[in-house]
Coordinates of C-alpha atoms and ligand atoms in Angstrom, one line a residue:
X29 CA 15.7 6.5 30.7
X30 CA 12.2 6.2 31.6
X31 CA 10.8 3.9 28.4
X32 CA 7.0 4.6 29.0
X33 CA 7.4 8.6 27.6
X34 CA 8.2 6.5 24.1
X35 CA 4.6 5.7 22.7
X36 CA 3.9 2.9 20.0
X37 CA 4.5 4.9 16.7
X38 CA 1.1 5.8 15.7
X39 CA 1.1 9.1 13.3
X40 CA -2.3 11.0 12.7
X41 CA -4.0 10.4 9.1
X42 CA -2.7 12.2 6.5
X43 CA -3.5 12.3 2.3
X44 CA -0.5 13.1 0.9
X45 CA -0.9 15.1 -2.4
X46 CA 2.5 16.9 -2.3
X47 CA 5.6 15.9 -4.7
X48 CA 5.9 12.5 -3.1
X49 CA 6.2 10.6 -0.3
X50 CA 2.1 9.8 -1.0
X51 CA 0.6 7.2 1.4
X52 CA 1.6 3.7 -0.1
X53 CA -1.0 1.4 -1.4
X54 CA -2.8 -0.6 1.1
X55 CA -1.2 -4.1 -0.7
X56 CA 2.5 -3.5 -0.3
X57 CA 2.1 -2.2 3.2
X58 CA 1.0 -5.8 3.5
X59 CA 3.6 -7.3 1.9
X60 CA 6.3 -5.6 3.9
X61 CA 4.7 -7.0 7.2
X62 CA 5.4 -10.1 6.1
X63 CA 7.9 -12.4 7.9
X64 CA 11.9 -11.9 6.7
X65 CA 13.4 -15.6 4.9
X66 CA 17.2 -16.0 4.2
X67 CA 18.8 -14.2 1.7
X68 CA 19.8 -17.2 -0.2
X69 CA 16.6 -19.3 0.7
X70 CA 15.4 -20.3 -2.8
X71 CA 12.6 -18.8 -2.2
X72 CA 13.5 -15.2 -1.7
X73 CA 16.6 -16.0 -4.9
X74 CA 13.2 -16.6 -6.9
X75 CA 11.6 -13.5 -5.7
X76 CA 14.5 -11.4 -6.6
X77 CA 14.5 -12.9 -10.0
X78 CA 10.6 -11.5 -10.2
X79 CA 11.4 -8.6 -9.4
X80 CA 14.2 -8.2 -12.6
X81 CA 11.5 -9.8 -14.6
X82 CA 8.5 -7.4 -13.1
X83 CA 11.1 -3.9 -13.4
X84 CA 11.8 -5.2 -17.0
X85 CA 8.1 -4.4 -18.1
X86 CA 7.7 -1.4 -15.5
X87 CA 11.0 -0.3 -17.2
X88 CA 10.3 -1.3 -20.8
X89 CA 13.0 -3.3 -21.6
X90 CA 14.4 -6.4 -22.1
X91 CA 18.0 -5.3 -20.2
X92 CA 19.0 -8.3 -18.4
X93 CA 20.2 -6.1 -15.8
X94 CA 17.6 -4.5 -14.0
X95 CA 17.7 -4.6 -10.8
X96 CA 16.7 -3.2 -7.3
X97 CA 19.6 -0.8 -5.1
X98 CA 19.1 -0.5 -1.6
X99 CA 18.6 3.2 -0.9
X100 CA 16.3 5.6 -1.4
X101 CA 16.4 7.3 -5.6
X102 CA 19.3 8.6 -5.2
X103 CA 21.6 5.3 -4.0
X104 CA 19.9 4.4 -8.1
X105 CA 22.1 7.4 -9.2
X106 CA 24.5 6.7 -7.2
X107 CA 25.5 3.7 -8.3
X108 CA 24.8 4.1 -11.8
X109 CA 26.9 7.0 -12.0
X110 CA 30.1 5.7 -9.5
X111 CA 30.0 2.1 -11.3
X112 CA 30.6 4.0 -15.1
X113 CA 32.4 7.0 -14.9
X114 CA 36.0 7.3 -14.6
X115 CA 37.6 10.5 -13.1
X116 CA 38.2 12.7 -16.2
X117 CA 35.2 11.6 -18.2
X118 CA 33.5 14.4 -19.8
X119 CA 29.5 14.7 -18.9
X120 CA 27.2 16.3 -20.0
X121 CA 24.1 17.5 -17.3
X122 CA 21.2 19.8 -19.1
X123 CA 19.3 20.8 -16.7
X124 CA 15.8 22.3 -15.8
X125 CA 14.9 22.0 -12.4
X126 CA 17.0 20.9 -9.2
X127 CA 17.5 17.4 -9.8
X128 CA 19.8 18.2 -12.3
X129 CA 22.2 19.8 -10.0
X130 CA 22.0 16.5 -8.0
X131 CA 23.0 15.2 -10.8
X132 CA 26.0 17.4 -11.6
X133 CA 26.7 17.1 -7.8
X134 CA 27.0 13.6 -8.1
X135 CA 28.9 13.3 -11.1
X136 CA 31.6 15.9 -9.6
X137 CA 32.0 13.3 -6.8
X138 CA 33.0 10.9 -9.6
X139 CA 35.3 13.3 -10.4
X140 CA 33.8 13.8 -14.0
X141 CA 34.1 16.8 -15.8
X142 CA 31.0 18.4 -15.6
X143 CA 29.6 20.4 -18.0
X144 CA 26.2 22.1 -17.5
X145 CA 24.0 22.8 -20.3
X146 CA 20.8 25.4 -18.4
X147 CA 17.2 26.6 -18.9
X148 CA 14.8 28.2 -17.4
X149 CA 13.0 26.7 -14.9
X150 CA 9.3 25.7 -16.0
X151 CA 10.8 24.9 -19.5
X152 CA 12.5 21.9 -21.0
X153 CA 15.2 21.4 -24.0
X154 CA 14.7 20.7 -27.4
X155 CA 16.4 17.8 -28.5
X156 CA 19.0 20.1 -30.7
X157 CA 19.8 22.4 -28.3
X158 CA 20.6 19.0 -26.6
X159 CA 22.5 18.1 -30.1
X160 CA 24.3 21.7 -30.5
X161 CA 25.9 21.2 -27.0
X162 CA 26.9 17.9 -27.7
X163 CA 28.6 18.7 -30.6
X164 CA 30.4 21.3 -28.8
X165 CA 31.4 19.2 -26.1
X166 CA 31.7 15.8 -26.9
X167 CA 30.8 14.0 -23.6
X168 CA 31.0 10.8 -23.0
X169 CA 28.1 10.5 -20.8
X170 CA 24.6 12.5 -21.3
X171 CA 22.7 12.8 -18.2
X172 CA 19.5 13.9 -18.2
X173 CA 16.4 14.1 -15.4
X174 CA 13.5 12.8 -17.1
X175 CA 10.5 14.2 -14.8
X176 CA 11.8 17.0 -12.6
X177 CA 9.6 17.3 -9.5
X178 CA 11.2 20.7 -8.6
X179 CA 9.9 22.4 -11.2
X180 CA 6.5 19.6 -12.5
X181 CA 8.3 19.7 -16.2
X182 CA 9.2 15.9 -17.9
X183 CA 12.0 16.5 -21.0
X184 CA 11.0 14.8 -24.3
X185 CA 13.1 11.9 -24.4
X186 CA 12.4 10.0 -27.4
X187 CA 14.7 11.8 -30.2
X188 CA 17.3 11.9 -27.7
X189 CA 18.5 8.2 -27.8
X190 CA 19.1 8.8 -32.1
X191 CA 21.1 12.1 -30.9
X192 CA 23.6 9.6 -28.1
X193 CA 23.6 7.0 -30.6
X194 CA 25.3 9.5 -33.9
X195 CA 27.6 10.5 -31.7
X196 CA 28.6 8.0 -29.4
X197 CA 27.8 8.8 -26.1
X198 CA 26.0 7.1 -23.3
X199 CA 22.5 7.9 -22.2
X200 CA 21.2 8.5 -18.9
X201 CA 18.0 9.5 -17.6
X202 CA 16.7 9.8 -13.6
X203 CA 13.3 9.1 -13.9
X204 CA 12.7 8.8 -10.6
X205 CA 9.6 11.2 -10.2
X206 CA 8.1 9.8 -13.7
X207 CA 8.4 6.2 -13.7
X208 CA 5.1 4.4 -13.8
X209 CA 2.8 7.8 -14.4
X210 CA 4.7 9.1 -17.4
X211 CA 5.5 6.9 -21.2
X212 CA 8.8 5.9 -20.1
X213 CA 10.4 3.2 -23.2
X214 CA 13.9 2.6 -22.3
X215 CA 14.7 0.6 -25.2
X216 CA 12.7 2.3 -27.6
X217 CA 14.4 5.8 -26.7
X218 CA 17.9 4.4 -26.5
X219 CA 18.5 4.5 -22.8
X220 CA 21.7 3.0 -21.6
X221 CA 20.7 3.2 -17.9
X222 CA 17.7 4.5 -16.0
X223 CA 17.4 4.8 -12.4
X224 CA 14.0 5.1 -10.4
X225 CA 12.6 5.4 -6.8
X226 CA 9.3 3.5 -5.0
X227 CA 7.8 7.0 -3.4
X228 CA 5.9 8.7 -6.4
X229 CA 3.9 6.9 -9.4
X230 CA 5.3 3.5 -8.4
X231 CA 2.8 3.8 -4.8
X232 CA 5.2 2.6 -2.4
X233 CA 7.6 3.8 0.6
X234 CA 11.1 5.3 0.0
X235 CA 14.0 3.2 0.3
X236 CA 14.6 0.8 -2.8
X237 CA 15.8 2.2 -5.7
X238 CA 14.9 0.6 -9.0
X239 CA 17.6 0.3 -11.8
X240 CA 18.1 -0.7 -15.4
X241 CA 21.3 -0.9 -17.4
X242 CA 22.2 -2.1 -21.3
X243 CA 24.6 -3.9 -22.2
X244 CA 26.9 -1.1 -23.1
X245 CA 26.4 0.3 -19.6
X246 CA 27.6 -3.2 -18.5
X247 CA 30.2 -3.7 -20.3
X248 CA 31.7 0.0 -19.1
X249 CA 31.0 -0.7 -15.7
X250 CA 32.5 -4.8 -16.0
X251 CA 35.8 -2.8 -17.1
X252 CA 36.2 -1.2 -14.1
X253 CA 39.6 -2.5 -12.0
X254 CA 38.7 -5.5 -9.5
X255 CA 39.5 -4.9 -5.6
X256 CA 38.6 -8.4 -4.4
X257 CA 41.0 -10.0 -6.4
X258 CA 40.5 -13.9 -6.2
X259 CA 36.8 -13.4 -4.6
X260 CA 34.8 -12.0 -7.7
X261 CA 35.5 -14.1 -10.5
X262 CA 32.6 -13.4 -12.4
X263 CA 33.7 -11.7 -15.6
X264 CA 36.0 -9.7 -13.8
X265 CA 38.8 -9.3 -16.0
X266 CA 40.4 -6.8 -13.7
X267 CA 39.7 -3.9 -17.0
X268 CA 41.4 -0.9 -17.7
X269 CA 38.9 1.6 -16.2
X270 CA 39.8 2.8 -12.3
X271 CA 38.0 1.0 -9.4
X272 CA 35.0 1.6 -8.4
X273 CA 35.5 4.2 -5.3
X274 CA 32.6 2.5 -3.5
X275 CA 31.8 -0.6 -2.1
X276 CA 27.8 -0.5 -1.4
X277 CA 27.3 1.3 -4.8
X278 CA 29.7 -1.4 -7.3
X279 CA 26.9 -2.7 -9.6
X280 CA 29.5 -5.0 -10.8
X281 CA 29.8 -6.3 -7.3
X282 CA 25.8 -6.3 -6.9
X283 CA 25.4 -8.4 -10.4
X284 CA 27.0 -10.9 -8.8
X285 CA 24.8 -10.8 -6.1
X286 CA 21.8 -10.5 -8.2
X287 CA 22.9 -13.1 -10.9
X288 CA 22.8 -16.5 -11.4
X289 CA 26.4 -16.9 -9.1
X290 CA 24.7 -15.4 -6.1
X291 CA 28.2 -14.4 -4.7
X292 CA 27.4 -12.4 -1.6
X293 CA 27.6 -8.6 -1.4
X294 CA 24.9 -6.5 0.9
X295 CA 22.2 -8.2 2.8
X296 CA 19.2 -7.5 0.2
X297 CA 16.6 -5.3 2.1
X298 CA 14.3 -8.0 2.3
X299 CA 11.2 -5.7 3.6
X300 CA 11.7 -3.2 1.0
X301 CA 11.9 -6.1 -1.5
X302 CA 8.7 -7.3 -0.6
X303 CA 7.3 -4.1 -1.3
X304 CA 8.6 -2.9 -4.8
X305 CA 7.9 -6.0 -5.9
X306 CA 4.1 -6.1 -4.9
X307 CA 4.3 -2.6 -6.4
X308 CA 5.3 -3.9 -9.2
X309 CA 2.8 -6.3 -9.7
X310 CA -0.1 -4.1 -8.5
X311 CA 0.6 -2.0 -11.5
X312 CA 0.8 -4.8 -14.4
X313 CA -2.1 -6.5 -12.7
X314 CA -4.1 -3.7 -14.8
X315 CA -1.2 -3.2 -16.9
X316 CA 1.2 -0.3 -17.4
X317 CA -0.6 1.4 -20.2
X318 CA -3.9 1.9 -18.0
X319 CA -1.8 3.2 -14.6
X320 CA -0.4 5.9 -17.2
X321 CA -3.8 6.4 -18.0
X322 CA -4.8 7.3 -14.6
X323 CA -2.1 9.7 -13.8
X324 CA -3.2 11.5 -16.7
X325 CA -6.9 12.0 -15.9
X326 CA -6.3 12.5 -12.3
X327 CA -3.3 14.9 -13.2
X328 CA -5.8 16.6 -15.4
X329 CA -9.1 16.8 -13.7
X330 CA -6.4 18.3 -10.3
X331 CA -5.5 21.2 -13.3
X332 CA -8.8 21.8 -14.2
X333 CA -10.2 22.2 -10.6
X334 CA -7.0 24.1 -9.9
X335 CA -8.0 26.3 -13.0
X336 CA -11.8 26.3 -11.8
X337 CA -11.0 28.4 -9.0
X338 CA -8.9 31.0 -10.6
X339 CA -5.9 30.2 -9.3
X340 CA -2.6 30.0 -11.9
X341 CA -0.5 27.0 -13.4
X342 CA 3.8 27.4 -13.3
X343 CA 5.8 26.7 -16.2
X344 CA 4.8 25.0 -20.0
X345 CA 1.9 22.6 -18.9
X346 CA 2.4 21.3 -22.1
X347 CA 5.3 19.6 -20.9
X348 CA 4.0 19.1 -17.0
X349 CA 4.4 15.7 -15.5
X350 CA 1.1 14.0 -15.2
X351 CA 1.4 13.3 -11.7
X352 CA 2.5 16.4 -10.2
X353 CA 1.2 20.4 -11.0
X354 CA 2.5 23.6 -9.6
X355 CA 0.4 26.1 -8.6
X356 CA 1.8 30.2 -8.3
X357 CA 0.3 31.2 -4.8
X358 CA -2.1 34.0 -5.3
X359 CA -0.3 37.8 -4.4
X360 CA -0.9 38.8 -0.9
X361 CA -1.7 34.8 0.3
X362 CA 0.9 33.2 2.8
X363 CA 1.9 30.1 0.9
X364 CA 3.1 28.5 4.1
X365 CA 0.0 29.9 6.2
X366 CA -2.4 28.1 3.9
X367 CA -0.1 24.5 3.7
X368 CA -0.3 24.9 7.7
X369 CA -4.1 25.2 7.8
X370 CA -4.6 22.2 4.7
X371 CA -2.3 20.1 7.5
X372 CA -3.7 21.0 10.7
X373 CA -7.2 21.4 9.6
X374 CA -8.2 18.7 6.9
X375 CA -5.3 16.1 7.4
X376 CA -4.4 17.2 4.2
X377 CA -0.2 17.9 2.7
X378 CA 0.4 19.6 -0.6
X379 CA 4.1 20.3 -1.6
X380 CA 5.7 23.9 -1.2
X381 CA 8.6 24.8 -3.3
X382 CA 12.9 25.2 -3.5
X383 CA 15.4 27.8 -5.2
X384 CA 13.9 29.7 -7.1
X385 CA 10.4 28.3 -6.5
X386 CA 10.8 28.7 -3.0
X387 CA 7.3 30.7 -1.5
X388 CA 6.4 31.2 -5.2
X389 CA 4.3 27.8 -5.7
X390 CA 2.8 25.0 -4.6
X391 CA 3.4 21.4 -6.0
X392 CA 0.5 19.6 -5.9
X393 CA 0.5 15.6 -6.8
X394 CA -1.8 13.1 -7.9
X395 CA 0.1 10.0 -8.2
X396 CA 0.4 6.4 -6.9
X397 CA -2.3 5.2 -4.9
X398 CA -3.2 8.8 -4.0
X399 CA -4.2 9.3 -8.2
X400 CA -7.7 8.4 -6.9
X401 CA -10.9 10.8 -8.0
X402 CA -11.5 11.2 -4.5
X403 CA -8.4 12.4 -3.3
X404 CA -8.5 14.9 -5.9
X405 CA -12.0 16.2 -5.2
X406 CA -10.8 16.4 -1.2
X407 CA -8.2 18.3 -2.1
X408 CA -10.0 20.8 -4.2
X409 CA -12.8 21.6 -1.2
X410 CA -9.8 22.0 1.0
X411 CA -8.0 23.7 -0.2
X412 CA -10.7 26.5 -1.4
X413 CA -11.9 26.3 2.5
X414 CA -8.1 27.4 3.4
X415 CA -8.1 29.9 0.4
X416 CA -11.7 32.1 1.4
X417 CA -10.1 31.6 5.5
X418 CA -6.9 33.3 4.1
X419 CA -9.4 35.7 2.4
X420 CA -8.7 34.8 -1.7
X421 CA -11.9 35.5 -3.6
X422 CA -13.3 32.8 -5.3
X423 CA -16.5 31.6 -6.0
X424 CA -17.6 28.8 -4.1
X425 CA -17.9 24.7 -5.2
X426 CA -16.3 26.1 -8.6
X427 CA -12.8 23.9 -8.4
X428 CA -15.1 20.7 -7.4
X429 CA -17.6 21.3 -10.1
X430 CA -14.7 22.2 -12.8
X431 CA -12.8 18.6 -11.9
X432 CA -16.1 16.7 -11.7
X433 CA -16.6 18.4 -15.2
X434 CA -13.7 16.8 -16.7
X435 CA -14.5 13.6 -15.1
X436 CA -18.1 13.3 -16.6
X437 CA -16.2 14.2 -19.9
X438 CA -14.4 11.6 -19.4
X439 CA -16.8 9.0 -18.5
X440 CA -15.7 8.2 -15.0
X441 CA -17.8 7.6 -12.8
X442 CA -15.3 6.0 -10.1
Ligands
LIG22 C1 13.4 13.8 -10.1 C2 13.9 13.1 -8.7 N1 15.0 12.4 -8.5 C3 16.1 12.4 -7.2 C4 15.2 12.4 -6.4 C5 15.8 12.0 -5.0 O1 14.9 11.4 -4.3 P1 15.5 10.5 -3.2 O2 15.1 11.6 -2.0 O3 14.0 9.3 -3.0 O4 16.9 9.8 -3.0 C6 14.1 12.5 -6.5 C7 13.0 13.1 -4.8 O5 11.8 13.6 -4.7 C8 13.3 13.5 -7.4 O6 12.3 14.0 -7.6

């Protein structure tokens, strides 16, 4: 093996304007270049406690059990579903995009009885639709995505918590794509569990999944049977629920590690924790509301710019997330060729799409560190150039002008 064939990692500069990942905030990258310390060093356990405090604010909750799962966003989903669902439990999954099917798939692996409720991509559910289905199915759990990046839609959850409470249903949402850039009120909306990821509006790299669970959800998880008898003593009563078929994702054990007992489980991914802590600190320093408003401002400016160049948007835009936009690829334009030019000539990545939308829409994100005026204007100007190059006629400069007009109406100059 000739080691000299392997150069240092030195990827090209890219502006990531797709559905995530996005460019990480430089402050987060700096935090992640910090030297390691031992996992039971009091400084480290203090940081873990701080992470719990900071993410309670990000999730808008008082839930004590608010912590990180090491792994990408789906690690957070798997940890919650595997730890809560017993084989044979009935779950209802209203699906409005690709990530709803992911919840179904994971629930199947938990041996749940999975009931699907589907709606057309580009739309969301009304509370009545969900209530009717709950009445029919009588599930133990309702599992729903908050913002589905595949369609760019956000499901209003505000009234669903009340419905779940009325029918004694445990309410979980996947907020990977929405958290930090859109309103999410864990306690006010009656959510029992929420999981998230770093690589979208939180402005970090993927690899950590913040989660929060309510007291009721904690009780369900604690009632599972305990395998490591004699080792795990905290609150484990060797309950009546079946064992959790995962060691790594057993939230009971993870709680024992994050809680005051500090019982050994995995070795916390220190560098990822430093990054996650910095993401939350940066957002909360400005204020969560301000961060959400920033995502709305730049998301709307992108939308105006796209409309300004004569392109059409996908789905019911009244229900789109602030941080992402589905753009219909005009007839006669090769969507992949446009993405290639954007990446190779301008260093800008925009997103493709999945399933029924494959080849039909681009997904353009304005999130986290890249929810900025300069990123929006650069992307619009370059996309206009590329579209001209591939023969799609438009009024030169119209996109940037429309976005600038939006900024001037909003009185934003930076
Ligand atoms: C809504 C949603 N859920 C889950 C995931 C899966 O995340 P990860 O790839 O970090 O596991 C994504 C990724 O884009 C997502 O958008």
